[in-house]
mmCIF file of C-alpha atoms and ligand atoms in Angstrom:
data_model
loop_
_atom_site.group_PDB
_atom_site.id
_atom_site.type_symbol
_atom_site.label_atom_id
_atom_site.label_comp_id
_atom_site.label_asym_id
_atom_site.label_seq_id
_atom_site.Cartn_x
_atom_site.Cartn_y
_atom_site.Cartn_z
ATOM 1 C CA UNK A 176 -33.105 2.818 25.072
ATOM 2 C CA UNK A 177 -30.422 5.343 26.187
ATOM 3 C CA UNK A 178 -30.221 7.485 29.241
ATOM 4 C CA UNK A 179 -28.076 10.474 29.387
ATOM 5 C CA UNK A 180 -27.259 11.568 32.767
ATOM 6 C CA UNK A 181 -26.809 15.134 33.710
ATOM 7 C CA UNK A 182 -23.222 16.439 33.697
ATOM 8 C CA UNK A 183 -23.295 16.849 37.574
ATOM 9 C CA UNK A 184 -24.920 13.498 38.174
ATOM 10 C CA UNK A 185 -23.285 11.623 41.076
ATOM 11 C CA UNK A 186 -22.473 7.917 41.396
ATOM 12 C CA UNK A 187 -25.459 7.178 43.661
ATOM 13 C CA UNK A 188 -27.814 8.617 41.010
ATOM 14 C CA UNK A 189 -26.317 6.358 38.329
ATOM 15 C CA UNK A 190 -26.430 3.419 40.679
ATOM 16 C CA UNK A 191 -30.107 4.127 41.376
ATOM 17 C CA UNK A 192 -31.003 4.088 37.666
ATOM 18 C CA UNK A 193 -28.977 0.814 37.280
ATOM 19 C CA UNK A 194 -30.579 -0.859 40.146
ATOM 20 C CA UNK A 195 -34.117 0.100 39.133
ATOM 21 C CA UNK A 196 -33.528 -1.216 35.624
ATOM 22 C CA UNK A 197 -32.063 -4.438 36.842
ATOM 23 C CA UNK A 198 -34.802 -4.971 39.401
ATOM 24 C CA UNK A 199 -37.260 -5.315 36.489
ATOM 25 C CA UNK A 200 -35.086 -7.818 34.573
ATOM 26 C CA UNK A 201 -33.358 -5.315 32.309
ATOM 27 C CA UNK A 202 -29.658 -4.863 31.646
ATOM 28 C CA UNK A 203 -27.956 -1.440 32.005
ATOM 29 C CA UNK A 204 -24.440 -0.603 30.563
ATOM 30 C CA UNK A 205 -22.866 2.310 32.133
ATOM 31 C CA UNK A 206 -20.440 4.352 29.910
ATOM 32 C CA UNK A 207 -18.500 7.025 31.833
ATOM 33 C CA UNK A 208 -17.277 9.597 29.307
ATOM 34 C CA UNK A 209 -15.133 12.680 29.840
ATOM 35 C CA UNK A 210 -18.276 14.939 29.905
ATOM 36 C CA UNK A 211 -21.114 12.807 30.776
ATOM 37 C CA UNK A 212 -22.200 9.248 31.764
ATOM 38 C CA UNK A 213 -24.488 7.448 29.427
ATOM 39 C CA UNK A 214 -26.543 4.262 30.418
ATOM 40 C CA UNK A 215 -27.597 1.932 27.496
ATOM 41 C CA UNK A 216 -30.622 -0.218 28.546
ATOM 42 C CA UNK A 217 -31.435 -3.522 27.106
ATOM 43 C CA UNK A 218 -34.753 -5.336 27.668
ATOM 44 C CA UNK A 219 -38.301 -4.579 27.606
ATOM 45 C CA UNK A 220 -38.770 -0.961 26.295
ATOM 46 C CA UNK A 221 -42.300 -0.786 27.279
ATOM 47 C CA UNK A 222 -41.477 -1.875 30.822
ATOM 48 C CA UNK A 223 -38.611 0.731 30.923
ATOM 49 C CA UNK A 224 -41.274 3.262 29.825
ATOM 50 C CA UNK A 225 -43.454 2.500 32.806
ATOM 51 C CA UNK A 226 -40.602 3.294 35.156
ATOM 52 C CA UNK A 227 -40.670 7.086 34.655
ATOM 53 C CA UNK A 228 -36.800 6.984 34.307
ATOM 54 C CA UNK A 229 -36.842 10.716 33.254
ATOM 55 C CA UNK A 230 -37.933 11.787 36.586
ATOM 56 C CA UNK A 231 -35.182 10.123 38.590
ATOM 57 C CA UNK A 232 -32.547 12.520 40.142
ATOM 58 C CA UNK A 233 -29.564 13.112 37.889
ATOM 59 C CA UNK A 234 -31.265 11.983 34.592
ATOM 60 C CA UNK A 235 -31.012 14.547 31.879
ATOM 61 C CA UNK A 236 -32.659 12.681 29.057
ATOM 62 C CA UNK A 237 -34.198 9.293 28.260
ATOM 63 C CA UNK A 238 -34.402 8.452 24.535
ATOM 64 C CA UNK A 239 -36.119 5.486 22.605
ATOM 65 C CA UNK A 240 -34.058 4.848 19.587
ATOM 66 C CA UNK A 241 -35.054 2.325 16.977
ATOM 67 C CA UNK A 242 -31.648 2.021 15.079
ATOM 68 C CA UNK A 243 -29.359 -0.791 16.367
ATOM 69 C CA UNK A 244 -26.711 2.011 16.917
ATOM 70 C CA UNK A 245 -28.002 4.446 19.413
ATOM 71 C CA UNK A 246 -25.507 7.069 20.346
ATOM 72 C CA UNK A 247 -24.213 7.685 16.824
ATOM 73 C CA UNK A 248 -27.547 7.781 15.320
ATOM 74 C CA UNK A 249 -29.307 10.739 14.087
ATOM 75 C CA UNK A 250 -32.371 9.856 16.083
ATOM 76 C CA UNK A 251 -30.335 10.474 19.266
ATOM 77 C CA UNK A 252 -28.893 13.672 17.846
ATOM 78 C CA UNK A 253 -30.604 15.312 14.950
ATOM 79 C CA UNK A 254 -28.088 18.184 14.498
ATOM 80 C CA UNK A 255 -24.952 17.065 12.496
ATOM 81 C CA UNK A 256 -21.949 17.113 14.733
ATOM 82 C CA UNK A 257 -18.598 18.805 14.388
ATOM 83 C CA UNK A 258 -15.468 17.191 15.698
ATOM 84 C CA UNK A 259 -12.508 19.391 16.803
ATOM 85 C CA UNK A 260 -8.998 18.070 16.200
ATOM 86 C CA UNK A 261 -6.304 20.300 17.576
ATOM 87 C CA UNK A 262 -8.239 23.408 16.847
ATOM 88 C CA UNK A 263 -9.319 22.274 13.377
ATOM 89 C CA UNK A 264 -13.047 21.522 12.963
ATOM 90 C CA UNK A 265 -14.389 18.640 10.699
ATOM 91 C CA UNK A 266 -18.028 19.006 10.250
ATOM 92 C CA UNK A 267 -20.909 20.167 7.967
ATOM 93 C CA UNK A 268 -19.958 23.825 7.880
ATOM 94 C CA UNK A 269 -16.822 23.432 5.879
ATOM 95 C CA UNK A 270 -14.579 20.913 3.818
ATOM 96 C CA UNK A 271 -11.416 19.818 5.617
ATOM 97 C CA UNK A 272 -8.350 18.444 3.801
ATOM 98 C CA UNK A 273 -6.136 16.116 5.579
ATOM 99 C CA UNK A 274 -2.990 15.136 3.739
ATOM 100 C CA UNK A 275 0.384 13.568 4.254
ATOM 101 C CA UNK A 276 2.482 10.442 3.709
ATOM 102 C CA UNK A 277 0.854 6.978 3.948
ATOM 103 C CA UNK A 278 3.821 5.952 6.329
ATOM 104 C CA UNK A 279 6.244 8.022 8.275
ATOM 105 C CA UNK A 280 9.670 6.846 6.913
ATOM 106 C CA UNK A 281 12.269 9.588 7.747
ATOM 107 C CA UNK A 282 12.142 13.000 9.391
ATOM 108 C CA UNK A 283 12.892 14.601 5.794
ATOM 109 C CA UNK A 284 10.327 12.689 4.114
ATOM 110 C CA UNK A 285 7.659 13.462 6.700
ATOM 111 C CA UNK A 286 8.545 17.104 6.793
ATOM 112 C CA UNK A 287 8.579 17.320 2.901
ATOM 113 C CA UNK A 288 5.192 15.539 2.748
ATOM 114 C CA UNK A 289 3.769 17.847 5.455
ATOM 115 C CA UNK A 290 4.820 20.985 3.492
ATOM 116 C CA UNK A 291 3.290 19.533 0.414
ATOM 117 C CA UNK A 292 0.045 18.799 2.364
ATOM 118 C CA UNK A 293 0.029 22.417 3.610
ATOM 119 C CA UNK A 294 0.696 23.693 -0.008
ATOM 120 C CA UNK A 295 -2.512 21.869 -1.029
ATOM 121 C CA UNK A 296 -4.542 23.589 1.793
ATOM 122 C CA UNK A 297 -4.474 20.724 4.275
ATOM 123 C CA UNK A 298 -5.024 21.662 7.957
ATOM 124 C CA UNK A 299 -4.363 18.346 9.360
ATOM 125 C CA UNK A 300 -1.341 15.900 8.717
ATOM 126 C CA UNK A 301 -1.864 12.269 8.136
ATOM 127 C CA UNK A 302 0.934 9.699 8.575
ATOM 128 C CA UNK A 303 1.265 6.141 9.941
ATOM 129 C CA UNK A 304 3.844 5.153 12.375
ATOM 130 C CA UNK A 305 2.176 1.768 12.982
ATOM 131 C CA UNK A 306 1.201 0.140 9.658
ATOM 132 C CA UNK A 307 -1.279 -2.751 9.458
ATOM 133 C CA UNK A 308 0.044 -4.510 6.182
ATOM 134 C CA UNK A 309 -1.287 -7.312 4.382
ATOM 135 C CA UNK A 310 2.133 -8.913 4.046
ATOM 136 C CA UNK A 311 4.047 -9.610 7.142
ATOM 137 C CA UNK A 312 7.193 -8.913 5.073
ATOM 138 C CA UNK A 313 6.045 -5.445 4.188
ATOM 139 C CA UNK A 314 7.243 -2.282 6.150
ATOM 140 C CA UNK A 315 5.431 -2.211 9.401
ATOM 141 C CA UNK A 316 6.026 1.354 10.369
ATOM 142 C CA UNK A 317 8.643 2.991 12.688
ATOM 143 C CA UNK A 318 6.523 2.756 15.765
ATOM 144 C CA UNK A 319 7.408 5.186 18.663
ATOM 145 C CA UNK A 320 10.231 6.654 16.502
ATOM 146 C CA UNK A 321 7.560 7.486 13.849
ATOM 147 C CA UNK A 322 5.511 9.202 16.468
ATOM 148 C CA UNK A 323 8.367 11.351 17.585
ATOM 149 C CA UNK A 324 8.953 12.470 13.795
ATOM 150 C CA UNK A 325 5.277 13.352 13.542
ATOM 151 C CA UNK A 326 5.427 15.453 16.703
ATOM 152 C CA UNK A 327 8.475 17.297 15.513
ATOM 153 C CA UNK A 328 6.919 17.863 12.073
ATOM 154 C CA UNK A 329 3.730 19.288 13.891
ATOM 155 C CA UNK A 330 6.061 21.627 15.866
ATOM 156 C CA UNK A 331 7.627 22.857 12.702
ATOM 157 C CA UNK A 332 4.472 23.106 10.529
ATOM 158 C CA UNK A 333 1.661 23.652 13.168
ATOM 159 C CA UNK A 334 -0.279 20.851 11.513
ATOM 160 C CA UNK A 335 -2.118 18.647 14.076
ATOM 161 C CA UNK A 336 -1.566 14.859 13.523
ATOM 162 C CA UNK A 337 -3.898 11.951 12.571
ATOM 163 C CA UNK A 338 -2.159 8.703 12.947
ATOM 164 C CA UNK A 339 -3.188 5.023 13.019
ATOM 165 C CA UNK A 340 -3.208 2.760 16.124
ATOM 166 C CA UNK A 341 -3.361 -0.989 15.364
ATOM 167 C CA UNK A 342 -3.411 -2.516 18.813
ATOM 168 C CA UNK A 343 -5.201 -1.755 22.146
ATOM 169 C CA UNK A 344 -2.035 -1.894 24.156
ATOM 170 C CA UNK A 345 -0.439 0.783 22.112
ATOM 171 C CA UNK A 346 -3.319 3.322 22.417
ATOM 172 C CA UNK A 347 -1.795 5.221 25.443
ATOM 173 C CA UNK A 348 1.452 5.671 23.735
ATOM 174 C CA UNK A 349 0.029 6.749 20.391
ATOM 175 C CA UNK A 350 -2.450 8.923 22.157
ATOM 176 C CA UNK A 351 0.367 10.782 23.942
ATOM 177 C CA UNK A 352 1.601 12.080 20.492
ATOM 178 C CA UNK A 353 -1.509 12.127 18.263
ATOM 179 C CA UNK A 354 -4.221 14.725 18.001
ATOM 180 C CA UNK A 355 -6.549 12.250 16.408
ATOM 181 C CA UNK A 356 -6.382 8.493 16.477
ATOM 182 C CA UNK A 357 -7.115 6.618 13.334
ATOM 183 C CA UNK A 358 -8.514 3.150 13.177
ATOM 184 C CA UNK A 359 -8.006 1.450 9.747
ATOM 185 C CA UNK A 360 -10.167 -0.759 7.566
ATOM 186 C CA UNK A 361 -8.687 -3.937 8.874
ATOM 187 C CA UNK A 362 -9.492 -3.136 12.477
ATOM 188 C CA UNK A 363 -13.035 -1.933 12.188
ATOM 189 C CA UNK A 364 -14.291 -4.849 14.155
ATOM 190 C CA UNK A 365 -11.367 -5.093 16.547
ATOM 191 C CA UNK A 366 -13.643 -4.332 19.490
ATOM 192 C CA UNK A 367 -11.293 -4.275 22.258
ATOM 193 C CA UNK A 368 -9.250 -1.605 20.179
ATOM 194 C CA UNK A 369 -12.539 0.373 19.671
ATOM 195 C CA UNK A 370 -13.134 0.337 23.312
ATOM 196 C CA UNK A 371 -9.622 1.456 24.015
ATOM 197 C CA UNK A 372 -9.677 4.409 21.612
ATOM 198 C CA UNK A 373 -13.187 5.220 23.106
ATOM 199 C CA UNK A 374 -11.453 5.509 26.507
ATOM 200 C CA UNK A 375 -8.446 7.603 25.199
ATOM 201 C CA UNK A 376 -9.975 11.003 25.302
ATOM 202 C CA UNK A 377 -8.964 12.015 21.780
ATOM 203 C CA UNK A 378 -11.081 12.277 18.642
ATOM 204 C CA UNK A 379 -11.042 9.090 16.464
ATOM 205 C CA UNK A 380 -11.226 8.705 12.800
ATOM 206 C CA UNK A 381 -12.931 5.376 12.117
ATOM 207 C CA UNK A 382 -12.330 3.929 8.563
ATOM 208 C CA UNK A 383 -15.039 1.762 7.036
ATOM 209 C CA UNK A 384 -14.087 -1.909 6.848
ATOM 210 C CA UNK A 385 -13.458 -2.883 3.157
ATOM 211 C CA UNK A 386 -16.194 -5.479 3.570
ATOM 212 C CA UNK A 387 -18.367 -3.695 6.150
ATOM 213 C CA UNK A 388 -21.852 -2.762 5.523
ATOM 214 C CA UNK A 389 -22.840 0.647 6.603
ATOM 215 C CA UNK A 390 -24.748 -0.795 9.430
ATOM 216 C CA UNK A 391 -21.705 -2.754 10.678
ATOM 217 C CA UNK A 392 -19.535 0.449 10.334
ATOM 218 C CA UNK A 393 -21.953 2.299 12.447
ATOM 219 C CA UNK A 394 -22.129 -0.408 15.075
ATOM 220 C CA UNK A 395 -18.265 -0.230 15.187
ATOM 221 C CA UNK A 396 -18.593 3.558 15.919
ATOM 222 C CA UNK A 397 -21.138 2.801 18.548
ATOM 223 C CA UNK A 398 -18.317 0.736 20.366
ATOM 224 C CA UNK A 399 -16.347 4.007 20.702
ATOM 225 C CA UNK A 400 -19.350 6.084 21.469
ATOM 226 C CA UNK A 401 -20.431 3.768 24.209
ATOM 227 C CA UNK A 402 -17.235 4.574 26.211
ATOM 228 C CA UNK A 403 -18.433 8.156 26.220
ATOM 229 C CA UNK A 404 -16.368 9.442 23.280
ATOM 230 C CA UNK A 405 -18.579 10.901 20.526
ATOM 231 C CA UNK A 406 -15.722 12.805 18.982
ATOM 232 C CA UNK A 407 -15.720 10.378 15.891
ATOM 233 C CA UNK A 408 -15.346 11.107 12.173
ATOM 234 C CA UNK A 409 -16.253 8.313 9.830
ATOM 235 C CA UNK A 410 -14.048 7.659 6.761
ATOM 236 C CA UNK A 411 -15.368 5.852 3.618
ATOM 237 C CA UNK A 412 -12.122 4.330 2.053
ATOM 238 C CA UNK A 413 -13.685 1.910 -0.535
ATOM 239 C CA UNK A 414 -15.180 -1.483 -0.303
ATOM 240 C CA UNK A 415 -14.413 -4.886 -1.899
ATOM 241 C CA UNK A 416 -16.401 -5.493 -5.017
ATOM 242 C CA UNK A 417 -15.895 -7.799 -8.072
ATOM 243 C CA UNK A 418 -14.113 -4.876 -9.829
ATOM 244 C CA UNK A 419 -10.295 -5.258 -10.155
ATOM 245 C CA UNK A 420 -9.534 -2.083 -12.173
ATOM 246 C CA UNK A 421 -9.315 -0.225 -8.830
ATOM 247 C CA UNK A 422 -7.861 -1.366 -5.512
ATOM 248 C CA UNK A 423 -11.259 -0.899 -3.761
ATOM 249 C CA UNK A 424 -14.494 0.563 -5.119
ATOM 250 C CA UNK A 425 -15.262 4.027 -3.656
ATOM 251 C CA UNK A 426 -18.824 3.889 -2.426
ATOM 252 C CA UNK A 427 -19.738 7.609 -2.870
ATOM 253 C CA UNK A 428 -23.435 6.842 -1.920
ATOM 254 C CA UNK A 429 -22.093 6.074 1.612
ATOM 255 C CA UNK A 430 -21.568 9.721 2.228
ATOM 256 C CA UNK A 431 -25.213 10.843 1.932
ATOM 257 C CA UNK A 432 -26.475 7.504 3.315
ATOM 258 C CA UNK A 433 -24.391 7.793 6.480
ATOM 259 C CA UNK A 434 -25.046 11.412 6.856
ATOM 260 C CA UNK A 435 -28.764 10.768 6.986
ATOM 261 C CA UNK A 436 -28.364 7.752 9.616
ATOM 262 C CA UNK A 437 -25.650 9.206 11.754
ATOM 263 C CA UNK A 438 -24.785 12.768 13.068
ATOM 264 C CA UNK A 439 -21.068 12.035 12.803
ATOM 265 C CA UNK A 440 -18.991 13.859 10.194
ATOM 266 C CA UNK A 441 -18.084 11.622 7.156
ATOM 267 C CA UNK A 442 -14.857 12.152 5.143
ATOM 268 C CA UNK A 443 -13.635 10.142 2.141
ATOM 269 C CA UNK A 444 -10.138 8.583 1.406
ATOM 270 C CA UNK A 445 -9.756 8.842 -2.374
ATOM 271 C CA UNK A 446 -6.123 7.382 -2.145
ATOM 272 C CA UNK A 447 -6.690 4.121 -0.443
ATOM 273 C CA UNK A 448 -9.979 3.435 -2.381
ATOM 274 C CA UNK A 449 -8.783 3.887 -5.835
ATOM 275 C CA UNK A 450 -5.132 2.954 -5.105
ATOM 276 C CA UNK A 451 -4.084 4.965 -8.167
ATOM 277 C CA UNK A 452 -2.634 8.475 -8.328
ATOM 278 C CA UNK A 453 -4.619 9.307 -11.447
ATOM 279 C CA UNK A 454 -7.899 8.666 -9.741
ATOM 280 C CA UNK A 455 -7.319 10.761 -6.550
ATOM 281 C CA UNK A 456 -8.394 14.189 -7.930
ATOM 282 C CA UNK A 457 -11.493 12.854 -9.762
ATOM 283 C CA UNK A 458 -12.543 10.819 -6.643
ATOM 284 C CA UNK A 459 -11.860 13.986 -4.425
ATOM 285 C CA UNK A 460 -14.294 15.835 -6.679
ATOM 286 C CA UNK A 461 -16.909 13.091 -6.396
ATOM 287 C CA UNK A 462 -16.529 12.880 -2.619
ATOM 288 C CA UNK A 463 -16.814 16.697 -2.071
ATOM 289 C CA UNK A 464 -19.817 16.874 -4.607
ATOM 290 C CA UNK A 465 -21.612 14.132 -2.652
ATOM 291 C CA UNK A 466 -21.260 16.236 0.558
ATOM 292 C CA UNK A 467 -18.298 14.700 2.275
ATOM 293 C CA UNK A 468 -17.109 16.772 5.283
ATOM 294 C CA UNK A 469 -13.425 16.380 4.169
ATOM 295 C CA UNK A 470 -10.998 14.207 2.260
ATOM 296 C CA UNK A 471 -7.859 12.501 3.415
ATOM 297 C CA UNK A 472 -5.169 12.112 0.805
ATOM 298 C CA UNK A 473 -1.701 10.472 0.599
ATOM 299 C CA UNK A 474 1.246 12.718 -0.644
ATOM 300 C CA UNK A 475 4.855 11.835 -0.824
ATOM 301 C CA UNK A 476 8.011 13.723 -1.992
ATOM 302 C CA UNK A 477 9.435 10.601 -3.759
ATOM 303 C CA UNK A 478 6.599 8.145 -4.367
ATOM 304 C CA UNK A 479 8.900 6.003 -6.451
ATOM 305 C CA UNK A 480 10.917 5.026 -3.372
ATOM 306 C CA UNK A 481 8.050 5.113 -0.840
ATOM 307 C CA UNK A 482 7.956 2.234 1.595
ATOM 308 C CA UNK A 483 4.204 2.081 1.367
ATOM 309 C CA UNK A 484 1.536 3.066 -1.216
ATOM 310 C CA UNK A 485 3.741 5.065 -3.565
ATOM 311 C CA UNK A 486 1.502 4.391 -6.643
ATOM 312 C CA UNK A 487 -1.325 6.415 -5.162
ATOM 313 C CA UNK A 488 0.703 9.410 -3.592
ATOM 314 C CA UNK A 489 0.244 12.806 -5.006
ATOM 315 C CA UNK A 490 3.329 14.775 -6.242
ATOM 316 C CA UNK A 491 4.262 18.021 -7.706
ATOM 317 C CA UNK A 492 1.487 19.537 -9.891
ATOM 318 C CA UNK A 493 -1.083 17.164 -8.382
ATOM 319 C CA UNK A 494 -1.065 19.370 -5.343
ATOM 320 C CA UNK A 495 -2.517 22.392 -7.089
ATOM 321 C CA UNK A 496 -5.049 20.202 -8.982
ATOM 322 C CA UNK A 497 -6.074 18.683 -5.488
ATOM 323 C CA UNK A 498 -6.411 22.200 -4.061
ATOM 324 C CA UNK A 499 -8.453 23.351 -6.954
ATOM 325 C CA UNK A 500 -10.695 20.150 -6.833
ATOM 326 C CA UNK A 501 -11.459 20.832 -3.169
ATOM 327 C CA UNK A 502 -12.032 24.462 -3.503
ATOM 328 C CA UNK A 503 -14.228 24.404 -6.512
ATOM 329 C CA UNK A 504 -16.386 21.479 -5.305
ATOM 330 C CA UNK A 505 -16.709 22.976 -1.764
ATOM 331 C CA UNK A 506 -17.877 26.168 -3.329
ATOM 332 C CA UNK A 507 -20.306 24.364 -5.665
ATOM 333 C CA UNK A 508 -21.777 22.816 -2.506
ATOM 334 C CA UNK A 509 -21.809 26.002 -0.619
ATOM 335 C CA UNK A 510 -19.135 25.491 1.949
ATOM 336 C CA UNK A 511 -15.787 27.081 2.541
ATOM 337 C CA UNK A 512 -12.593 25.010 2.709
ATOM 338 C CA UNK A 513 -11.303 24.796 6.105
ATOM 339 C CA UNK A 514 -8.140 26.802 7.016
ATOM 340 C CA UNK A 515 -5.748 28.756 4.992
ATOM 341 C CA UNK A 516 -6.383 29.475 1.206
ATOM 342 C CA UNK A 517 -4.857 26.766 -0.783
ATOM 343 C CA UNK A 518 -2.454 27.514 -3.714
ATOM 344 C CA UNK A 519 -4.205 27.186 -6.974
ATOM 345 C CA UNK A 520 -2.447 27.301 -10.349
HETATM 346 C C1 PEP B 619 -4.091 4.318 5.847
HETATM 347 O O1 PEP B 619 -4.872 5.199 5.812
HETATM 348 O O2 PEP B 619 -2.740 4.501 6.138
HETATM 349 C C2 PEP B 619 -4.586 3.063 5.579
HETATM 350 C C3 PEP B 619 -3.882 2.002 6.033
HETATM 351 O O3 PEP B 619 -5.817 2.921 5.149
HETATM 352 P P1 PEP B 619 -6.955 1.808 5.190
HETATM 353 O O4 PEP B 619 -7.038 1.324 6.572
HETATM 354 O O5 PEP B 619 -8.153 2.442 4.547
HETATM 355 O O6 PEP B 619 -6.301 0.701 4.284
HETATM 356 MN MN1 MN B 620 -1.572 3.465 2.889
#
């Protein structure tokens, strides 16, 4: 059961709810968000029903939710949500393209990649300054220097930044540069990190764990939501299967399945799922056709020398093919592409 307090509820009113619940043997978890306080109740739901919690001062709503994830479930919020990132909307009314380099390497490489992203119609720039690599010998990212480069490129191009944070202690620093915080596949069950980004006051893109079930993924989102941050975009990025022809298997079915279970926007990463340049455009078509609210794509001016994920980065003519795939499939599913018209040709 979830209690949503009114926006103007005061501390005494929150405490009164908690005291009443705990006096009956239940447990109450208070999440103070930027805009509202939410209290999650654990215990005997029938007993809670008998307490007439909805009539207590300061209580806006009391909800009985059967899914194990509450705040991100569509039971809690039947309307599909739109998340705003630096003025760009990600949600059901449009298709949003996010693009950029896998990793920030140099100012020139990042600016060139951002211009490529813009050329393809992207309205948000991706780029990792902190890279969680499978090998400890692989390029780990430029850290704060990479964040500064991203901020400079945002200044030059106007593209808001989506960038990954891998450690709870780094959240304040990354949040001071980013417009959206990315949680990568390897950190989907790093619960302290999820809580820290939940507290950061910025929208979050939560990738699916490569071995996460949909329920586990939504429970991870719930950790962020429980801190009062519902500005979450879910990103399907491929899962581990027996297949070795692709790096991961893009679970296209996750898009409509998750959109039915959760009100949060769902986007797809066709670059990290396939791991191959030649698959990015076909997988983009599949993602948008399945109803994805956006795609996030790797581009790089010189993939042959990229420090991370060069084989999947789009180049040259790929950009107009990407733009066309997004535009055509968005139109086929009755939605506009977010932002400026992309170059097709
Ligand atoms: C990324 O998008 O840079 C990334 C590392 O992706 P994933 O977490 O999906 O592997
Ligand atoms: Mn990558």
